[in-house]
mmCIF file with all atom_site columns, N, CA and C and ligand atoms in Angstrom:
data_model
loop_
_atom_site.group_PDB
_atom_site.id
_atom_site.type_symbol
_atom_site.label_atom_id
_atom_site.label_alt_id
_atom_site.label_comp_id
_atom_site.label_asym_id
_atom_site.label_entity_id
_atom_site.label_seq_id
_atom_site.pdbx_PDB_ins_code
_atom_site.Cartn_x
_atom_site.Cartn_y
_atom_site.Cartn_z
_atom_site.occupancy
_atom_site.B_iso_or_equiv
_atom_site.pdbx_formal_charge
_atom_site.auth_seq_id
_atom_site.auth_comp_id
_atom_site.auth_asym_id
_atom_site.auth_atom_id
_atom_site.pdbx_PDB_model_num
ATOM   1   N  N   . MET S 1 1  ? 0.847   -1.202 -0.001  1.00 67.00 ? 11 MET S N   1
ATOM   2   C  CA  . MET S 1 1  ? 0.003   0.001  0.002   1.00 67.00 ? 11 MET S CA  1
ATOM   3   C  C   . MET S 1 1  ? 0.882   1.250  -0.002  1.00 67.00 ? 11 MET S C   1
ATOM   4   N  N   . PRO S 1 2  ? 0.558   2.174  -0.829  1.00 76.00 ? 12 PRO S N   1
ATOM   5   C  CA  . PRO S 1 2  ? 1.391   3.376  -0.916  1.00 76.00 ? 12 PRO S CA  1
ATOM   6   C  C   . PRO S 1 2  ? 1.179   4.333  0.252   1.00 76.00 ? 12 PRO S C   1
ATOM   7   N  N   . ILE S 1 3  ? 2.237   5.047  0.550   1.00 80.00 ? 13 ILE S N   1
ATOM   8   C  CA  . ILE S 1 3  ? 2.142   6.072  1.588   1.00 80.00 ? 13 ILE S CA  1
ATOM   9   C  C   . ILE S 1 3  ? 2.157   7.431  0.915   1.00 80.00 ? 13 ILE S C   1
ATOM   10  N  N   . TYR S 1 4  ? 1.126   8.187  1.185   1.00 83.00 ? 14 TYR S N   1
ATOM   11  C  CA  . TYR S 1 4  ? 1.058   9.508  0.580   1.00 83.00 ? 14 TYR S CA  1
ATOM   12  C  C   . TYR S 1 4  ? 1.427   10.560 1.610   1.00 83.00 ? 14 TYR S C   1
ATOM   13  N  N   . GLU S 1 5  ? 2.000   11.635 1.110   1.00 87.00 ? 15 GLU S N   1
ATOM   14  C  CA  . GLU S 1 5  ? 2.316   12.735 2.001   1.00 87.00 ? 15 GLU S CA  1
ATOM   15  C  C   . GLU S 1 5  ? 1.254   13.808 1.831   1.00 87.00 ? 15 GLU S C   1
ATOM   16  N  N   . PHE S 1 6  ? 0.786   14.298 2.925   1.00 90.00 ? 16 PHE S N   1
ATOM   17  C  CA  . PHE S 1 6  ? -0.237  15.333 2.903   1.00 90.00 ? 16 PHE S CA  1
ATOM   18  C  C   . PHE S 1 6  ? 0.323   16.618 3.476   1.00 90.00 ? 16 PHE S C   1
ATOM   19  N  N   . ALA S 1 7  ? -0.192  17.702 2.983   1.00 93.00 ? 17 ALA S N   1
ATOM   20  C  CA  . ALA S 1 7  ? 0.195   18.997 3.516   1.00 93.00 ? 17 ALA S CA  1
ATOM   21  C  C   . ALA S 1 7  ? -1.062  19.716 4.013   1.00 93.00 ? 17 ALA S C   1
ATOM   22  N  N   . CYS S 1 8  ? -0.954  20.249 5.201   1.00 96.00 ? 18 CYS S N   1
ATOM   23  C  CA  . CYS S 1 8  ? -2.089  20.951 5.766   1.00 96.00 ? 18 CYS S CA  1
ATOM   24  C  C   . CYS S 1 8  ? -2.136  22.378 5.233   1.00 96.00 ? 18 CYS S C   1
ATOM   25  N  N   . GLY S 1 9  ? -3.297  22.775 4.751   1.00 95.00 ? 19 GLY S N   1
ATOM   26  C  CA  . GLY S 1 9  ? -3.428  24.111 4.211   1.00 95.00 ? 19 GLY S CA  1
ATOM   27  C  C   . GLY S 1 9  ? -3.672  25.141 5.289   1.00 95.00 ? 19 GLY S C   1
ATOM   28  N  N   . ASN S 1 10 ? -3.861  24.666 6.497   1.00 96.00 ? 20 ASN S N   1
ATOM   29  C  CA  . ASN S 1 10 ? -4.153  25.574 7.587   1.00 96.00 ? 20 ASN S CA  1
ATOM   30  C  C   . ASN S 1 10 ? -2.904  25.945 8.376   1.00 96.00 ? 20 ASN S C   1
ATOM   31  N  N   . CYS S 1 11 ? -2.180  24.924 8.830   1.00 97.00 ? 21 CYS S N   1
ATOM   32  C  CA  . CYS S 1 11 ? -0.995  25.204 9.646   1.00 97.00 ? 21 CYS S CA  1
ATOM   33  C  C   . CYS S 1 11 ? 0.294   24.892 8.910   1.00 97.00 ? 21 CYS S C   1
ATOM   34  N  N   . GLY S 1 12 ? 0.166   24.250 7.757   1.00 96.00 ? 22 GLY S N   1
ATOM   35  C  CA  . GLY S 1 12 ? 1.353   24.001 6.959   1.00 96.00 ? 22 GLY S CA  1
ATOM   36  C  C   . GLY S 1 12 ? 2.102   22.737 7.326   1.00 96.00 ? 22 GLY S C   1
ATOM   37  N  N   . ALA S 1 13 ? 1.524   21.970 8.231   1.00 96.00 ? 23 ALA S N   1
ATOM   38  C  CA  . ALA S 1 13 ? 2.187   20.745 8.646   1.00 96.00 ? 23 ALA S CA  1
ATOM   39  C  C   . ALA S 1 13 ? 2.096   19.690 7.553   1.00 96.00 ? 23 ALA S C   1
ATOM   40  N  N   . THR S 1 14 ? 3.110   18.862 7.495   1.00 94.00 ? 24 THR S N   1
ATOM   41  C  CA  . THR S 1 14 ? 3.079   17.762 6.545   1.00 94.00 ? 24 THR S CA  1
ATOM   42  C  C   . THR S 1 14 ? 3.097   16.447 7.319   1.00 94.00 ? 24 THR S C   1
ATOM   43  N  N   . PHE S 1 15 ? 2.351   15.509 6.810   1.00 92.00 ? 25 PHE S N   1
ATOM   44  C  CA  . PHE S 1 15 ? 2.300   14.198 7.472   1.00 92.00 ? 25 PHE S CA  1
ATOM   45  C  C   . PHE S 1 15 ? 2.049   13.128 6.432   1.00 92.00 ? 25 PHE S C   1
ATOM   46  N  N   . GLU S 1 16 ? 2.404   11.918 6.799   1.00 89.00 ? 26 GLU S N   1
ATOM   47  C  CA  . GLU S 1 16 ? 2.231   10.813 5.874   1.00 89.00 ? 26 GLU S CA  1
ATOM   48  C  C   . GLU S 1 16 ? 1.113   9.911  6.355   1.00 89.00 ? 26 GLU S C   1
ATOM   49  N  N   . LYS S 1 17 ? 0.452   9.326  5.392   1.00 85.00 ? 27 LYS S N   1
ATOM   50  C  CA  . LYS S 1 17 ? -0.649  8.452  5.742   1.00 85.00 ? 27 LYS S CA  1
ATOM   51  C  C   . LYS S 1 17 ? -0.804  7.370  4.688   1.00 85.00 ? 27 LYS S C   1
ATOM   52  N  N   . LEU S 1 18 ? -1.057  6.205  5.172   1.00 81.00 ? 28 LEU S N   1
ATOM   53  C  CA  . LEU S 1 18 ? -1.350  5.103  4.261   1.00 81.00 ? 28 LEU S CA  1
ATOM   54  C  C   . LEU S 1 18 ? -2.700  5.339  3.610   1.00 81.00 ? 28 LEU S C   1
ATOM   55  N  N   . CYS S 1 19 ? -2.729  5.156  2.299   1.00 69.00 ? 29 CYS S N   1
ATOM   56  C  CA  . CYS S 1 19 ? -3.973  5.421  1.596   1.00 69.00 ? 29 CYS S CA  1
ATOM   57  C  C   . CYS S 1 19 ? -4.287  4.309  0.618   1.00 69.00 ? 29 CYS S C   1
ATOM   58  N  N   . ARG S 1 20 ? -5.532  3.985  0.595   1.00 70.00 ? 30 ARG S N   1
ATOM   59  C  CA  . ARG S 1 20 ? -5.978  3.084  -0.454  1.00 70.00 ? 30 ARG S CA  1
ATOM   60  C  C   . ARG S 1 20 ? -6.318  3.905  -1.691  1.00 70.00 ? 30 ARG S C   1
ATOM   61  N  N   . LEU S 1 21 ? -6.340  3.228  -2.809  1.00 64.00 ? 31 LEU S N   1
ATOM   62  C  CA  . LEU S 1 21 ? -6.650  3.937  -4.046  1.00 64.00 ? 31 LEU S CA  1
ATOM   63  C  C   . LEU S 1 21 ? -8.070  4.476  -4.027  1.00 64.00 ? 31 LEU S C   1
ATOM   64  N  N   . SER S 1 22 ? -8.922  3.769  -3.317  1.00 62.00 ? 32 SER S N   1
ATOM   65  C  CA  . SER S 1 22 ? -10.319 4.184  -3.285  1.00 62.00 ? 32 SER S CA  1
ATOM   66  C  C   . SER S 1 22 ? -10.564 5.245  -2.222  1.00 62.00 ? 32 SER S C   1
ATOM   67  N  N   . ASP S 1 23 ? -9.502  5.523  -1.451  1.00 60.00 ? 33 ASP S N   1
ATOM   68  C  CA  . ASP S 1 23 ? -9.673  6.505  -0.387  1.00 60.00 ? 33 ASP S CA  1
ATOM   69  C  C   . ASP S 1 23 ? -9.526  7.908  -0.959  1.00 60.00 ? 33 ASP S C   1
ATOM   70  N  N   . ALA S 1 24 ? -10.626 8.538  -1.244  1.00 64.00 ? 34 ALA S N   1
ATOM   71  C  CA  . ALA S 1 24 ? -10.587 9.836  -1.896  1.00 64.00 ? 34 ALA S CA  1
ATOM   72  C  C   . ALA S 1 24 ? -10.567 10.983 -0.886  1.00 64.00 ? 34 ALA S C   1
ATOM   73  N  N   . ALA S 1 25 ? -11.069 10.710 0.289   1.00 73.00 ? 35 ALA S N   1
ATOM   74  C  CA  . ALA S 1 25 ? -11.169 11.769 1.269   1.00 73.00 ? 35 ALA S CA  1
ATOM   75  C  C   . ALA S 1 25 ? -9.816  12.061 1.898   1.00 73.00 ? 35 ALA S C   1
ATOM   76  N  N   . ALA S 1 26 ? -9.517  13.323 2.013   1.00 78.00 ? 36 ALA S N   1
ATOM   77  C  CA  . ALA S 1 26 ? -8.262  13.712 2.644   1.00 78.00 ? 36 ALA S CA  1
ATOM   78  C  C   . ALA S 1 26 ? -8.408  13.605 4.159   1.00 78.00 ? 36 ALA S C   1
ATOM   79  N  N   . PRO S 1 27 ? -7.372  13.113 4.802   1.00 87.00 ? 37 PRO S N   1
ATOM   80  C  CA  . PRO S 1 27 ? -7.424  12.982 6.261   1.00 87.00 ? 37 PRO S CA  1
ATOM   81  C  C   . PRO S 1 27 ? -7.265  14.332 6.950   1.00 87.00 ? 37 PRO S C   1
ATOM   82  N  N   . ALA S 1 28 ? -7.714  14.384 8.163   1.00 92.00 ? 38 ALA S N   1
ATOM   83  C  CA  . ALA S 1 28 ? -7.586  15.629 8.908   1.00 92.00 ? 38 ALA S CA  1
ATOM   84  C  C   . ALA S 1 28 ? -6.162  15.806 9.402   1.00 92.00 ? 38 ALA S C   1
ATOM   85  N  N   . CYS S 1 29 ? -5.764  17.041 9.529   1.00 95.00 ? 39 CYS S N   1
ATOM   86  C  CA  . CYS S 1 29 ? -4.425  17.334 10.008  1.00 95.00 ? 39 CYS S CA  1
ATOM   87  C  C   . CYS S 1 29 ? -4.272  16.879 11.456  1.00 95.00 ? 39 CYS S C   1
ATOM   88  N  N   . PRO S 1 30 ? -3.227  16.100 11.735  1.00 94.00 ? 40 PRO S N   1
ATOM   89  C  CA  . PRO S 1 30 ? -3.017  15.606 13.093  1.00 94.00 ? 40 PRO S CA  1
ATOM   90  C  C   . PRO S 1 30 ? -2.589  16.704 14.060  1.00 94.00 ? 40 PRO S C   1
ATOM   91  N  N   . LYS S 1 31 ? -2.198  17.821 13.518  1.00 96.00 ? 41 LYS S N   1
ATOM   92  C  CA  . LYS S 1 31 ? -1.716  18.911 14.386  1.00 96.00 ? 41 LYS S CA  1
ATOM   93  C  C   . LYS S 1 31 ? -2.843  19.849 14.796  1.00 96.00 ? 41 LYS S C   1
ATOM   94  N  N   . CYS S 1 32 ? -3.559  20.332 13.775  1.00 97.00 ? 42 CYS S N   1
ATOM   95  C  CA  . CYS S 1 32 ? -4.579  21.327 14.084  1.00 97.00 ? 42 CYS S CA  1
ATOM   96  C  C   . CYS S 1 32 ? -5.984  20.792 13.847  1.00 97.00 ? 42 CYS S C   1
ATOM   97  N  N   . GLY S 1 33 ? -6.076  19.622 13.236  1.00 96.00 ? 43 GLY S N   1
ATOM   98  C  CA  . GLY S 1 33 ? -7.384  19.022 13.039  1.00 96.00 ? 43 GLY S CA  1
ATOM   99  C  C   . GLY S 1 33 ? -8.124  19.569 11.847  1.00 96.00 ? 43 GLY S C   1
ATOM   100 N  N   . SER S 1 34 ? -7.465  20.395 11.060  1.00 96.00 ? 44 SER S N   1
ATOM   101 C  CA  . SER S 1 34 ? -8.114  20.960 9.898   1.00 96.00 ? 44 SER S CA  1
ATOM   102 C  C   . SER S 1 34 ? -8.264  19.910 8.805   1.00 96.00 ? 44 SER S C   1
ATOM   103 N  N   . SER S 1 35 ? -9.341  20.010 8.093   1.00 92.00 ? 45 SER S N   1
ATOM   104 C  CA  . SER S 1 35 ? -9.559  19.065 6.992   1.00 92.00 ? 45 SER S CA  1
ATOM   105 C  C   . SER S 1 35 ? -9.087  19.641 5.671   1.00 92.00 ? 45 SER S C   1
ATOM   106 N  N   . GLU S 1 36 ? -8.437  20.764 5.743   1.00 94.00 ? 46 GLU S N   1
ATOM   107 C  CA  . GLU S 1 36 ? -7.920  21.377 4.520   1.00 94.00 ? 46 GLU S CA  1
ATOM   108 C  C   . GLU S 1 36 ? -6.535  20.827 4.204   1.00 94.00 ? 46 GLU S C   1
ATOM   109 N  N   . THR S 1 37 ? -6.507  19.540 3.999   1.00 93.00 ? 47 THR S N   1
ATOM   110 C  CA  . THR S 1 37 ? -5.243  18.911 3.670   1.00 93.00 ? 47 THR S CA  1
ATOM   111 C  C   . THR S 1 37 ? -5.227  18.519 2.210   1.00 93.00 ? 47 THR S C   1
ATOM   112 N  N   . THR S 1 38 ? -4.073  18.644 1.631   1.00 90.00 ? 48 THR S N   1
ATOM   113 C  CA  . THR S 1 38 ? -3.937  18.305 0.221   1.00 90.00 ? 48 THR S CA  1
ATOM   114 C  C   . THR S 1 38 ? -2.921  17.182 0.057   1.00 90.00 ? 48 THR S C   1
ATOM   115 N  N   . LYS S 1 39 ? -3.260  16.264 -0.798  1.00 86.00 ? 49 LYS S N   1
ATOM   116 C  CA  . LYS S 1 39 ? -2.374  15.145 -1.045  1.00 86.00 ? 49 LYS S CA  1
ATOM   117 C  C   . LYS S 1 39 ? -1.262  15.568 -1.983  1.00 86.00 ? 49 LYS S C   1
ATOM   118 N  N   . LYS S 1 40 ? -0.049  15.254 -1.585  1.00 81.00 ? 50 LYS S N   1
ATOM   119 C  CA  . LYS S 1 40 ? 1.087   15.602 -2.416  1.00 81.00 ? 50 LYS S CA  1
ATOM   120 C  C   . LYS S 1 40 ? 1.488   14.376 -3.211  1.00 81.00 ? 50 LYS S C   1
ATOM   121 N  N   . PHE S 1 41 ? 1.004   14.327 -4.434  1.00 64.00 ? 51 PHE S N   1
ATOM   122 C  CA  . PHE S 1 41 ? 1.232   13.141 -5.261  1.00 64.00 ? 51 PHE S CA  1
ATOM   123 C  C   . PHE S 1 41 ? 2.709   12.981 -5.600  1.00 64.00 ? 51 PHE S C   1
ATOM   124 N  N   . SER S 1 42 ? 3.389   14.087 -5.693  1.00 53.00 ? 52 SER S N   1
ATOM   125 C  CA  . SER S 1 42 ? 4.789   14.022 -6.099  1.00 53.00 ? 52 SER S CA  1
ATOM   126 C  C   . SER S 1 42 ? 5.638   13.355 -5.039  1.00 53.00 ? 52 SER S C   1
ATOM   127 N  N   . GLU S 1 43 ? 5.137   13.337 -3.832  1.00 45.00 ? 53 GLU S N   1
ATOM   128 C  CA  . GLU S 1 43 ? 5.911   12.762 -2.738  1.00 45.00 ? 53 GLU S CA  1
ATOM   129 C  C   . GLU S 1 43 ? 5.489   11.331 -2.446  1.00 45.00 ? 53 GLU S C   1
ATOM   130 N  N   . CYS S 1 44 ? 4.736   10.774 -3.372  1.00 48.00 ? 54 CYS S N   1
ATOM   131 C  CA  . CYS S 1 44 ? 4.287   9.410  -3.180  1.00 48.00 ? 54 CYS S CA  1
ATOM   132 C  C   . CYS S 1 44 ? 5.472   8.458  -3.189  1.00 48.00 ? 54 CYS S C   1
ATOM   133 N  N   . VAL S 1 45 ? 5.701   7.839  -2.065  1.00 51.00 ? 55 VAL S N   1
ATOM   134 C  CA  . VAL S 1 45 ? 6.832   6.919  -1.965  1.00 51.00 ? 55 VAL S CA  1
ATOM   135 C  C   . VAL S 1 45 ? 6.321   5.494  -1.811  1.00 51.00 ? 55 VAL S C   1
ATOM   136 N  N   . ALA S 1 46 ? 6.942   4.625  -2.512  1.00 55.00 ? 56 ALA S N   1
ATOM   137 C  CA  . ALA S 1 46 ? 6.518   3.231  -2.454  1.00 55.00 ? 56 ALA S CA  1
ATOM   138 C  C   . ALA S 1 46 ? 7.370   2.473  -1.454  1.00 55.00 ? 56 ALA S C   1
ATOM   139 N  N   . ARG S 1 47 ? 6.971   2.538  -0.232  1.00 55.00 ? 57 ARG S N   1
ATOM   140 C  CA  . ARG S 1 47 ? 7.707   1.804  0.808   1.00 55.00 ? 57 ARG S CA  1
ATOM   141 C  C   . ARG S 1 47 ? 7.012   0.479  1.084   1.00 55.00 ? 57 ARG S C   1
ATOM   142 N  N   . SER S 1 48 ? 6.978   -0.323 0.086   1.00 55.00 ? 58 SER S N   1
ATOM   143 C  CA  . SER S 1 48 ? 6.253   -1.583 0.220   1.00 55.00 ? 58 SER S CA  1
ATOM   144 C  C   . SER S 1 48 ? 7.194   -2.719 0.609   1.00 55.00 ? 58 SER S C   1
ATOM   145 N  N   . GLY S 1 49 ? 8.094   -2.430 1.500   1.00 55.00 ? 59 GLY S N   1
ATOM   146 C  CA  . GLY S 1 49 ? 8.950   -3.500 1.994   1.00 55.00 ? 59 GLY S CA  1
ATOM   147 C  C   . GLY S 1 49 ? 10.250  -3.624 1.213   1.00 55.00 ? 59 GLY S C   1
ATOM   148 N  N   . GLY S 1 50 ? 10.225  -3.267 -0.027  1.00 51.00 ? 60 GLY S N   1
ATOM   149 C  CA  . GLY S 1 50 ? 11.415  -3.358 -0.843  1.00 51.00 ? 60 GLY S CA  1
ATOM   150 C  C   . GLY S 1 50 ? 11.807  -4.797 -1.099  1.00 51.00 ? 60 GLY S C   1
ATOM   151 N  N   . SER S 1 51 ? 10.858  -5.572 -1.565  1.00 51.00 ? 61 SER S N   1
ATOM   152 C  CA  . SER S 1 51 ? 11.112  -6.991 -1.797  1.00 51.00 ? 61 SER S CA  1
ATOM   153 C  C   . SER S 1 51 ? 11.546  -7.228 -3.239  1.00 51.00 ? 61 SER S C   1
ATOM   154 N  N   . GLY S 1 52 ? 12.617  -6.586 -3.607  1.00 51.00 ? 62 GLY S N   1
ATOM   155 C  CA  . GLY S 1 52 ? 13.185  -6.829 -4.921  1.00 51.00 ? 62 GLY S CA  1
ATOM   156 C  C   . GLY S 1 52 ? 12.296  -6.341 -6.048  1.00 51.00 ? 62 GLY S C   1
ATOM   157 N  N   . ALA S 1 53 ? 11.882  -5.097 -5.974  1.00 50.00 ? 63 ALA S N   1
ATOM   158 C  CA  . ALA S 1 53 ? 11.062  -4.566 -7.052  1.00 50.00 ? 63 ALA S CA  1
ATOM   159 C  C   . ALA S 1 53 ? 11.929  -3.969 -8.150  1.00 50.00 ? 63 ALA S C   1
ATOM   160 N  N   . LYS S 1 54 ? 13.228  -4.009 -7.893  1.00 58.00 ? 64 LYS S N   1
ATOM   161 C  CA  . LYS S 1 54 ? 14.138  -3.425 -8.856  1.00 58.00 ? 64 LYS S CA  1
ATOM   162 C  C   . LYS S 1 54 ? 14.739  -4.527 -9.728  1.00 58.00 ? 64 LYS S C   1
ATOM   163 N  N   . GLY S 1 55 ? 14.480  -4.443 -10.998 1.00 56.00 ? 65 GLY S N   1
ATOM   164 C  CA  . GLY S 1 55 ? 15.013  -5.479 -11.874 1.00 56.00 ? 65 GLY S CA  1
ATOM   165 C  C   . GLY S 1 55 ? 15.379  -4.905 -13.228 1.00 56.00 ? 65 GLY S C   1
ATOM   166 N  N   . GLY S 1 56 ? 16.373  -5.476 -13.822 1.00 57.00 ? 66 GLY S N   1
ATOM   167 C  CA  . GLY S 1 56 ? 16.768  -5.019 -15.140 1.00 57.00 ? 66 GLY S CA  1
ATOM   168 C  C   . GLY S 1 56 ? 17.400  -3.651 -15.118 1.00 57.00 ? 66 GLY S C   1
ATOM   169 N  N   . GLU S 1 57 ? 18.342  -3.492 -14.241 1.00 61.00 ? 67 GLU S N   1
ATOM   170 C  CA  . GLU S 1 57 ? 19.005  -2.188 -14.164 1.00 61.00 ? 67 GLU S CA  1
ATOM   171 C  C   . GLU S 1 57 ? 20.086  -2.111 -15.232 1.00 61.00 ? 67 GLU S C   1
ATOM   172 N  N   . SER S 1 58 ? 19.726  -1.585 -16.349 1.00 59.00 ? 68 SER S N   1
ATOM   173 C  CA  . SER S 1 58 ? 20.657  -1.539 -17.471 1.00 59.00 ? 68 SER S CA  1
ATOM   174 C  C   . SER S 1 58 ? 21.324  -0.176 -17.541 1.00 59.00 ? 68 SER S C   1
ATOM   175 N  N   . SER S 1 59 ? 22.595  -0.179 -17.330 1.00 71.00 ? 69 SER S N   1
ATOM   176 C  CA  . SER S 1 59 ? 23.323  1.084  -17.408 1.00 71.00 ? 69 SER S CA  1
ATOM   177 C  C   . SER S 1 59 ? 24.123  1.138  -18.696 1.00 71.00 ? 69 SER S C   1
ATOM   178 N  N   . GLY S 1 60 ? 24.210  2.308  -19.249 1.00 70.00 ? 70 GLY S N   1
ATOM   179 C  CA  . GLY S 1 60 ? 24.933  2.449  -20.500 1.00 70.00 ? 70 GLY S CA  1
ATOM   180 C  C   . GLY S 1 60 ? 23.987  2.406  -21.672 1.00 70.00 ? 70 GLY S C   1
ATOM   181 N  N   . PRO S 1 61 ? 24.538  2.669  -22.837 1.00 71.00 ? 71 PRO S N   1
ATOM   182 C  CA  . PRO S 1 61 ? 23.711  2.702  -24.051 1.00 71.00 ? 71 PRO S CA  1
ATOM   183 C  C   . PRO S 1 61 ? 23.250  1.306  -24.439 1.00 71.00 ? 71 PRO S C   1
ATOM   184 N  N   . PRO S 1 62 ? 22.108  1.234  -25.042 1.00 72.00 ? 72 PRO S N   1
ATOM   185 C  CA  . PRO S 1 62 ? 21.607  -0.068 -25.490 1.00 72.00 ? 72 PRO S CA  1
ATOM   186 C  C   . PRO S 1 62 ? 22.445  -0.603 -26.632 1.00 72.00 ? 72 PRO S C   1
ATOM   187 N  N   . PRO S 1 63 ? 22.525  -1.914 -26.757 1.00 76.00 ? 73 PRO S N   1
ATOM   188 C  CA  . PRO S 1 63 ? 23.325  -2.504 -27.824 1.00 76.00 ? 73 PRO S CA  1
ATOM   189 C  C   . PRO S 1 63 ? 22.754  -2.150 -29.197 1.00 76.00 ? 73 PRO S C   1
ATOM   190 N  N   . GLY S 1 64 ? 23.644  -1.740 -30.062 1.00 77.00 ? 74 GLY S N   1
ATOM   191 C  CA  . GLY S 1 64 ? 23.196  -1.403 -31.406 1.00 77.00 ? 74 GLY S CA  1
ATOM   192 C  C   . GLY S 1 64 ? 23.211  0.090  -31.651 1.00 77.00 ? 74 GLY S C   1
ATOM   193 N  N   . SER S 1 65 ? 23.420  0.856  -30.606 1.00 73.00 ? 75 SER S N   1
ATOM   194 C  CA  . SER S 1 65 ? 23.444  2.305  -30.802 1.00 73.00 ? 75 SER S CA  1
ATOM   195 C  C   . SER S 1 65 ? 24.808  2.731  -31.329 1.00 73.00 ? 75 SER S C   1
ATOM   196 N  N   . LYS S 1 66 ? 24.803  3.289  -32.485 1.00 76.00 ? 76 LYS S N   1
ATOM   197 C  CA  . LYS S 1 66 ? 26.070  3.652  -33.106 1.00 76.00 ? 76 LYS S CA  1
ATOM   198 C  C   . LYS S 1 66 ? 26.378  5.114  -32.848 1.00 76.00 ? 76 LYS S C   1
ATOM   199 N  N   . PHE S 1 67 ? 26.950  5.343  -31.692 1.00 67.00 ? 77 PHE S N   1
ATOM   200 C  CA  . PHE S 1 67 ? 27.332  6.700  -31.328 1.00 67.00 ? 77 PHE S CA  1
ATOM   201 C  C   . PHE S 1 67 ? 28.843  6.752  -31.180 1.00 67.00 ? 77 PHE S C   1
ATOM   202 N  N   . THR S 1 68 ? 29.517  7.210  -32.138 1.00 72.00 ? 78 THR S N   1
ATOM   203 C  CA  . THR S 1 68 ? 30.967  7.201  -32.052 1.00 72.00 ? 78 THR S CA  1
ATOM   204 C  C   . THR S 1 68 ? 31.595  8.570  -32.275 1.00 72.00 ? 78 THR S C   1
HETATM 205 ZN ZN1 . ZN  U 2 .  ? -2.852  21.628 10.290  1.00 67.43 ? 29 ZN  U ZN1 1
#
């Protein structure tokens, strides 16, 4: 499950919360209790345990590229 970062529009606090895809409602700010929180999609981090989701790390130019 992805962890989204939220920013409070009232006090400016940022907090993280586990969210389901179907969870459309923004959570209330844990600091001031305001519901004017916005989801920061850009800060979406996939901390799903890190069970080898990285594969095929190809560094360098692909074979066949004639750059000389
Ligand atoms: Zn707040």
